[in-house]
Amino acid sequence: MFELLVTMVERLGILVMIAFVLTRFPFFRDMIYREELNRKQQVLAIAFFGFFGIIGTYSGLTLNTNSFQFNRWISELNSDEAIANSRVIGVVLGGLLGGYRVGIGAGLIAGLHRFTLGGFTAISCGLATILTGILAGFFHKKDKHVKLKSSFLLGALAESIQMLVILLISRPFEKA
């Protein structure tokens, strides 16, 4: 399992690098410094953060729950496989920066995409992604920037919610 942790940290580093590059685009900077997004900016933000959530899914690892072996590339999942990923990062960022509409929209895009990949956690992971988008949207504050500590706590809460939803919905429970 230590190898899984190291590989996930590597993948997270790749996502951070991609996010850093994307923050150099004027659209992203405008979104951060604006008090409110117009409809066109909201649609762009939903697509942007939904896509970022999809990248988080594909940067994850498939884990076979019978053999506890993981595969580095995701195409589709068997009924006994799950994904260890960082999908909620993009969705939570969307909700924090763009509000509940962006959070819900990005959550729907990333969650529905996750649902299409299959596996025994497909429904629970898709639903959890949408729920975390809603949650992050409620933490969005107009005229104020979210503090770094709050965003880290919200990210941890989002992952915890995802794990809880997986345990509540996915069957068999032992594999979840």
PDB file of C-alpha atoms in Angstrom:
ATOM      1  CA  MET A   1       0.000   0.000   0.000  1.00  0.00           C
ATOM      2  CA  PHE A   2       2.986   2.332   0.465  1.00  0.00           C
ATOM      3  CA  GLU A   3       3.608   2.092  -3.273  1.00  0.00           C
ATOM      4  CA  LEU A   4       0.001   3.215  -3.841  1.00  0.00           C
ATOM      5  CA  LEU A   5       0.543   6.252  -1.609  1.00  0.00           C
ATOM      6  CA  VAL A   6       3.761   7.248  -3.374  1.00  0.00           C
ATOM      7  CA  THR A   7       2.145   6.897  -6.806  1.00  0.00           C
ATOM      8  CA  MET A   8      -0.885   8.962  -5.726  1.00  0.00           C
ATOM      9  CA  VAL A   9       1.390  11.725  -4.416  1.00  0.00           C
ATOM     10  CA  GLU A  10       3.203  11.713  -7.783  1.00  0.00           C
ATOM     11  CA  ARG A  11      -0.110  12.029  -9.620  1.00  0.00           C
ATOM     12  CA  LEU A  12      -1.213  14.828  -7.305  1.00  0.00           C
ATOM     13  CA  GLY A  13       2.011  16.645  -8.141  1.00  0.00           C
ATOM     14  CA  ILE A  14       1.141  16.405 -11.825  1.00  0.00           C
ATOM     15  CA  LEU A  15      -2.301  17.871 -11.132  1.00  0.00           C
ATOM     16  CA  VAL A  16      -0.775  20.733  -9.156  1.00  0.00           C
ATOM     17  CA  MET A  17       1.582  21.441 -12.041  1.00  0.00           C
ATOM     18  CA  ILE A  18      -1.316  21.481 -14.515  1.00  0.00           C
ATOM     19  CA  ALA A  19      -3.271  23.780 -12.194  1.00  0.00           C
ATOM     20  CA  PHE A  20      -0.296  26.113 -11.937  1.00  0.00           C
ATOM     21  CA  VAL A  21      -0.023  26.363 -15.708  1.00  0.00           C
ATOM     22  CA  LEU A  22      -3.763  26.943 -16.053  1.00  0.00           C
ATOM     23  CA  THR A  23      -3.680  29.793 -13.536  1.00  0.00           C
ATOM     24  CA  ARG A  24      -1.549  31.701 -16.031  1.00  0.00           C
ATOM     25  CA  PHE A  25      -4.510  32.005 -18.412  1.00  0.00           C
ATOM     26  CA  PRO A  26      -6.413  35.319 -18.254  1.00  0.00           C
ATOM     27  CA  PHE A  27      -9.779  33.540 -17.868  1.00  0.00           C
ATOM     28  CA  PHE A  28      -8.696  31.879 -14.662  1.00  0.00           C
ATOM     29  CA  ARG A  29      -7.207  35.067 -13.224  1.00  0.00           C
ATOM     30  CA  ASP A  30     -10.342  37.037 -14.038  1.00  0.00           C
ATOM     31  CA  MET A  31     -12.454  34.410 -12.308  1.00  0.00           C
ATOM     32  CA  ILE A  32     -10.396  34.586  -9.126  1.00  0.00           C
ATOM     33  CA  TYR A  33     -10.473  38.368  -8.855  1.00  0.00           C
ATOM     34  CA  ARG A  34     -14.079  38.973  -9.909  1.00  0.00           C
ATOM     35  CA  GLU A  35     -16.742  39.368  -7.268  1.00  0.00           C
ATOM     36  CA  GLU A  36     -19.376  37.674  -9.410  1.00  0.00           C
ATOM     37  CA  LEU A  37     -19.249  35.690 -12.631  1.00  0.00           C
ATOM     38  CA  ASN A  38     -21.586  36.432 -15.524  1.00  0.00           C
ATOM     39  CA  ARG A  39     -23.402  33.560 -17.243  1.00  0.00           C
ATOM     40  CA  LYS A  40     -20.722  33.011 -19.917  1.00  0.00           C
ATOM     41  CA  GLN A  41     -17.980  32.916 -17.285  1.00  0.00           C
ATOM     42  CA  GLN A  42     -20.015  30.467 -15.193  1.00  0.00           C
ATOM     43  CA  VAL A  43     -20.406  28.115 -18.158  1.00  0.00           C
ATOM     44  CA  LEU A  44     -16.672  28.328 -18.885  1.00  0.00           C
ATOM     45  CA  ALA A  45     -15.866  27.732 -15.211  1.00  0.00           C
ATOM     46  CA  ILE A  46     -18.200  24.717 -15.059  1.00  0.00           C
ATOM     47  CA  ALA A  47     -16.552  23.193 -18.134  1.00  0.00           C
ATOM     48  CA  PHE A  48     -13.055  24.049 -16.879  1.00  0.00           C
ATOM     49  CA  PHE A  49     -13.475  22.569 -13.385  1.00  0.00           C
ATOM     50  CA  GLY A  50     -15.532  19.616 -14.648  1.00  0.00           C
ATOM     51  CA  PHE A  51     -12.689  18.814 -17.039  1.00  0.00           C
ATOM     52  CA  PHE A  52     -10.210  19.240 -14.172  1.00  0.00           C
ATOM     53  CA  GLY A  53     -12.262  16.677 -12.200  1.00  0.00           C
ATOM     54  CA  ILE A  54     -12.107  14.273 -15.144  1.00  0.00           C
ATOM     55  CA  ILE A  55      -8.323  14.713 -15.283  1.00  0.00           C
ATOM     56  CA  GLY A  56      -8.294  13.877 -11.559  1.00  0.00           C
ATOM     57  CA  THR A  57     -10.148  10.648 -12.326  1.00  0.00           C
ATOM     58  CA  TYR A  58      -7.757   9.597 -15.080  1.00  0.00           C
ATOM     59  CA  SER A  59      -4.725  10.480 -12.989  1.00  0.00           C
ATOM     60  CA  GLY A  60      -5.935   7.959 -10.421  1.00  0.00           C
ATOM     61  CA  LEU A  61      -5.165   4.288 -10.092  1.00  0.00           C
ATOM     62  CA  THR A  62      -7.472   1.305 -10.464  1.00  0.00           C
ATOM     63  CA  LEU A  63      -7.414  -1.001  -7.479  1.00  0.00           C
ATOM     64  CA  ASN A  64      -8.508  -4.619  -7.737  1.00  0.00           C
ATOM     65  CA  THR A  65     -10.280  -5.362  -4.457  1.00  0.00           C
ATOM     66  CA  ASN A  66      -9.634  -9.104  -4.705  1.00  0.00           C
ATOM     67  CA  SER A  67      -5.886  -9.075  -5.309  1.00  0.00           C
ATOM     68  CA  PHE A  68      -5.101  -5.576  -3.937  1.00  0.00           C
ATOM     69  CA  GLN A  69      -3.036  -4.888  -7.041  1.00  0.00           C
ATOM     70  CA  PHE A  70      -3.347  -1.573  -8.786  1.00  0.00           C
ATOM     71  CA  ASN A  71      -3.114  -0.594 -12.404  1.00  0.00           C
ATOM     72  CA  ARG A  72      -1.646   2.743 -13.411  1.00  0.00           C
ATOM     73  CA  TRP A  73      -3.987   3.484 -16.327  1.00  0.00           C
ATOM     74  CA  ILE A  74      -7.770   3.694 -16.357  1.00  0.00           C
ATOM     75  CA  SER A  75      -9.911   2.799 -19.325  1.00  0.00           C
ATOM     76  CA  GLU A  76     -12.875   1.012 -17.796  1.00  0.00           C
ATOM     77  CA  LEU A  77     -13.426  -0.865 -14.586  1.00  0.00           C
ATOM     78  CA  ASN A  78     -14.429  -4.431 -13.824  1.00  0.00           C
ATOM     79  CA  SER A  79     -17.040  -5.138 -11.174  1.00  0.00           C
ATOM     80  CA  ASP A  80     -14.342  -5.776  -8.552  1.00  0.00           C
ATOM     81  CA  GLU A  81     -12.277  -2.645  -9.227  1.00  0.00           C
ATOM     82  CA  ALA A  82     -12.344   0.866  -7.789  1.00  0.00           C
ATOM     83  CA  ILE A  83     -10.390   4.059  -8.469  1.00  0.00           C
ATOM     84  CA  ALA A  84      -8.094   5.831  -6.027  1.00  0.00           C
ATOM     85  CA  ASN A  85      -8.065   9.368  -7.417  1.00  0.00           C
ATOM     86  CA  SER A  86      -8.154  13.117  -6.814  1.00  0.00           C
ATOM     87  CA  ARG A  87     -11.343  13.909  -8.751  1.00  0.00           C
ATOM     88  CA  VAL A  88     -12.885  16.084  -6.040  1.00  0.00           C
ATOM     89  CA  ILE A  89     -10.034  18.616  -6.159  1.00  0.00           C
ATOM     90  CA  GLY A  90     -11.300  20.224  -9.358  1.00  0.00           C
ATOM     91  CA  VAL A  91     -14.900  20.158  -8.200  1.00  0.00           C
ATOM     92  CA  VAL A  92     -14.100  21.681  -4.798  1.00  0.00           C
ATOM     93  CA  LEU A  93     -11.992  24.399  -6.424  1.00  0.00           C
ATOM     94  CA  GLY A  94     -14.847  25.179  -8.786  1.00  0.00           C
ATOM     95  CA  GLY A  95     -17.319  25.519  -5.935  1.00  0.00           C
ATOM     96  CA  LEU A  96     -14.976  27.634  -3.842  1.00  0.00           C
ATOM     97  CA  LEU A  97     -14.047  30.004  -6.654  1.00  0.00           C
ATOM     98  CA  GLY A  98     -17.286  30.122  -8.624  1.00  0.00           C
ATOM     99  CA  GLY A  99     -20.081  29.423  -6.171  1.00  0.00           C
ATOM    100  CA  TYR A 100     -22.698  26.724  -5.893  1.00  0.00           C
ATOM    101  CA  ARG A 101     -23.690  26.797  -9.594  1.00  0.00           C
ATOM    102  CA  VAL A 102     -20.125  26.157 -10.702  1.00  0.00           C
ATOM    103  CA  GLY A 103     -19.661  23.543  -7.958  1.00  0.00           C
ATOM    104  CA  ILE A 104     -22.822  21.670  -8.908  1.00  0.00           C
ATOM    105  CA  GLY A 105     -22.076  21.913 -12.646  1.00  0.00           C
ATOM    106  CA  ALA A 106     -18.492  20.716 -12.285  1.00  0.00           C
ATOM    107  CA  GLY A 107     -19.675  17.988  -9.904  1.00  0.00           C
ATOM    108  CA  LEU A 108     -22.245  16.815 -12.439  1.00  0.00           C
ATOM    109  CA  ILE A 109     -19.703  16.680 -15.247  1.00  0.00           C
ATOM    110  CA  ALA A 110     -17.022  14.849 -13.232  1.00  0.00           C
ATOM    111  CA  GLY A 111     -19.566  12.677 -11.384  1.00  0.00           C
ATOM    112  CA  LEU A 112     -21.430  11.545 -14.500  1.00  0.00           C
ATOM    113  CA  HIS A 113     -18.122  10.825 -16.193  1.00  0.00           C
ATOM    114  CA  ARG A 114     -17.069   8.684 -13.232  1.00  0.00           C
ATOM    115  CA  PHE A 115     -20.389   6.855 -13.384  1.00  0.00           C
ATOM    116  CA  THR A 116     -19.744   5.888 -17.018  1.00  0.00           C
ATOM    117  CA  LEU A 117     -16.454   4.175 -16.136  1.00  0.00           C
ATOM    118  CA  GLY A 118     -18.258   1.475 -14.160  1.00  0.00           C
ATOM    119  CA  GLY A 119     -17.002  -0.599 -11.270  1.00  0.00           C
ATOM    120  CA  PHE A 120     -18.807  -1.355  -8.043  1.00  0.00           C
ATOM    121  CA  THR A 121     -18.256   2.188  -6.741  1.00  0.00           C
ATOM    122  CA  ALA A 122     -19.568   3.948  -9.877  1.00  0.00           C
ATOM    123  CA  ILE A 123     -22.843   5.197  -8.393  1.00  0.00           C
ATOM    124  CA  SER A 124     -21.406   6.151  -5.014  1.00  0.00           C
ATOM    125  CA  CYS A 125     -18.379   7.968  -6.454  1.00  0.00           C
ATOM    126  CA  GLY A 126     -20.507   9.828  -8.994  1.00  0.00           C
ATOM    127  CA  LEU A 127     -22.992  10.877  -6.311  1.00  0.00           C
ATOM    128  CA  ALA A 128     -20.235  11.872  -3.885  1.00  0.00           C
ATOM    129  CA  THR A 129     -18.619  14.079  -6.520  1.00  0.00           C
ATOM    130  CA  ILE A 130     -21.882  15.955  -7.038  1.00  0.00           C
ATOM    131  CA  LEU A 131     -22.386  16.313  -3.266  1.00  0.00           C
ATOM    132  CA  THR A 132     -18.898  17.748  -2.790  1.00  0.00           C
ATOM    133  CA  GLY A 133     -19.574  20.295  -5.536  1.00  0.00           C
ATOM    134  CA  ILE A 134     -22.698  21.434  -3.690  1.00  0.00           C
ATOM    135  CA  LEU A 135     -20.832  21.558  -0.388  1.00  0.00           C
ATOM    136  CA  ALA A 136     -17.951  23.594  -1.816  1.00  0.00           C
ATOM    137  CA  GLY A 137     -20.386  26.042  -3.389  1.00  0.00           C
ATOM    138  CA  PHE A 138     -21.826  26.866   0.022  1.00  0.00           C
ATOM    139  CA  PHE A 139     -18.364  27.867   1.245  1.00  0.00           C
ATOM    140  CA  HIS A 140     -17.987  30.383  -1.589  1.00  0.00           C
ATOM    141  CA  LYS A 141     -18.118  33.926  -0.238  1.00  0.00           C
ATOM    142  CA  LYS A 142     -18.680  36.998  -2.361  1.00  0.00           C
ATOM    143  CA  ASP A 143     -16.157  39.782  -1.895  1.00  0.00           C
ATOM    144  CA  LYS A 144     -13.884  37.485   0.141  1.00  0.00           C
ATOM    145  CA  HIS A 145     -11.164  35.027  -0.700  1.00  0.00           C
ATOM    146  CA  VAL A 146     -11.281  31.620   0.928  1.00  0.00           C
ATOM    147  CA  LYS A 147      -8.422  31.107   3.332  1.00  0.00           C
ATOM    148  CA  LEU A 148      -5.894  28.389   2.590  1.00  0.00           C
ATOM    149  CA  LYS A 149      -6.598  26.577   5.859  1.00  0.00           C
ATOM    150  CA  SER A 150     -10.329  26.541   5.115  1.00  0.00           C
ATOM    151  CA  SER A 151      -9.785  25.176   1.617  1.00  0.00           C
ATOM    152  CA  PHE A 152      -7.573  22.358   2.917  1.00  0.00           C
ATOM    153  CA  LEU A 153     -10.166  21.473   5.560  1.00  0.00           C
ATOM    154  CA  LEU A 154     -12.905  21.528   2.942  1.00  0.00           C
ATOM    155  CA  GLY A 155     -10.826  19.257   0.695  1.00  0.00           C
ATOM    156  CA  ALA A 156     -10.367  16.796   3.563  1.00  0.00           C
ATOM    157  CA  LEU A 157     -14.093  16.986   4.334  1.00  0.00           C
ATOM    158  CA  ALA A 158     -14.918  16.354   0.662  1.00  0.00           C
ATOM    159  CA  GLU A 159     -12.722  13.245   0.579  1.00  0.00           C
ATOM    160  CA  SER A 160     -14.265  12.057   3.856  1.00  0.00           C
ATOM    161  CA  ILE A 161     -17.758  12.513   2.419  1.00  0.00           C
ATOM    162  CA  GLN A 162     -16.736  10.528  -0.631  1.00  0.00           C
ATOM    163  CA  MET A 163     -15.451   7.683   1.544  1.00  0.00           C
ATOM    164  CA  LEU A 164     -18.618   7.738   3.651  1.00  0.00           C
ATOM    165  CA  VAL A 165     -20.884   7.646   0.591  1.00  0.00           C
ATOM    166  CA  ILE A 166     -18.860   4.738  -0.810  1.00  0.00           C
ATOM    167  CA  LEU A 167     -19.303   2.829   2.449  1.00  0.00           C
ATOM    168  CA  LEU A 168     -23.029   3.590   2.606  1.00  0.00           C
ATOM    169  CA  ILE A 169     -23.941   2.777  -1.003  1.00  0.00           C
ATOM    170  CA  SER A 170     -21.363   0.425  -2.554  1.00  0.00           C
ATOM    171  CA  ARG A 171     -21.864  -3.288  -2.192  1.00  0.00           C
ATOM    172  CA  PRO A 172     -20.371  -5.656  -1.188  1.00  0.00           C
ATOM    173  CA  PHE A 173     -19.446  -3.719   1.926  1.00  0.00           C
ATOM    174  CA  GLU A 174     -16.198  -5.659   2.422  1.00  0.00           C
ATOM    175  CA  LYS A 175     -14.832  -4.458  -0.907  1.00  0.00           C
ATOM    176  CA  ALA A 176     -15.931  -0.883  -0.248  1.00  0.00           C
TER     177      ALA A 176
END
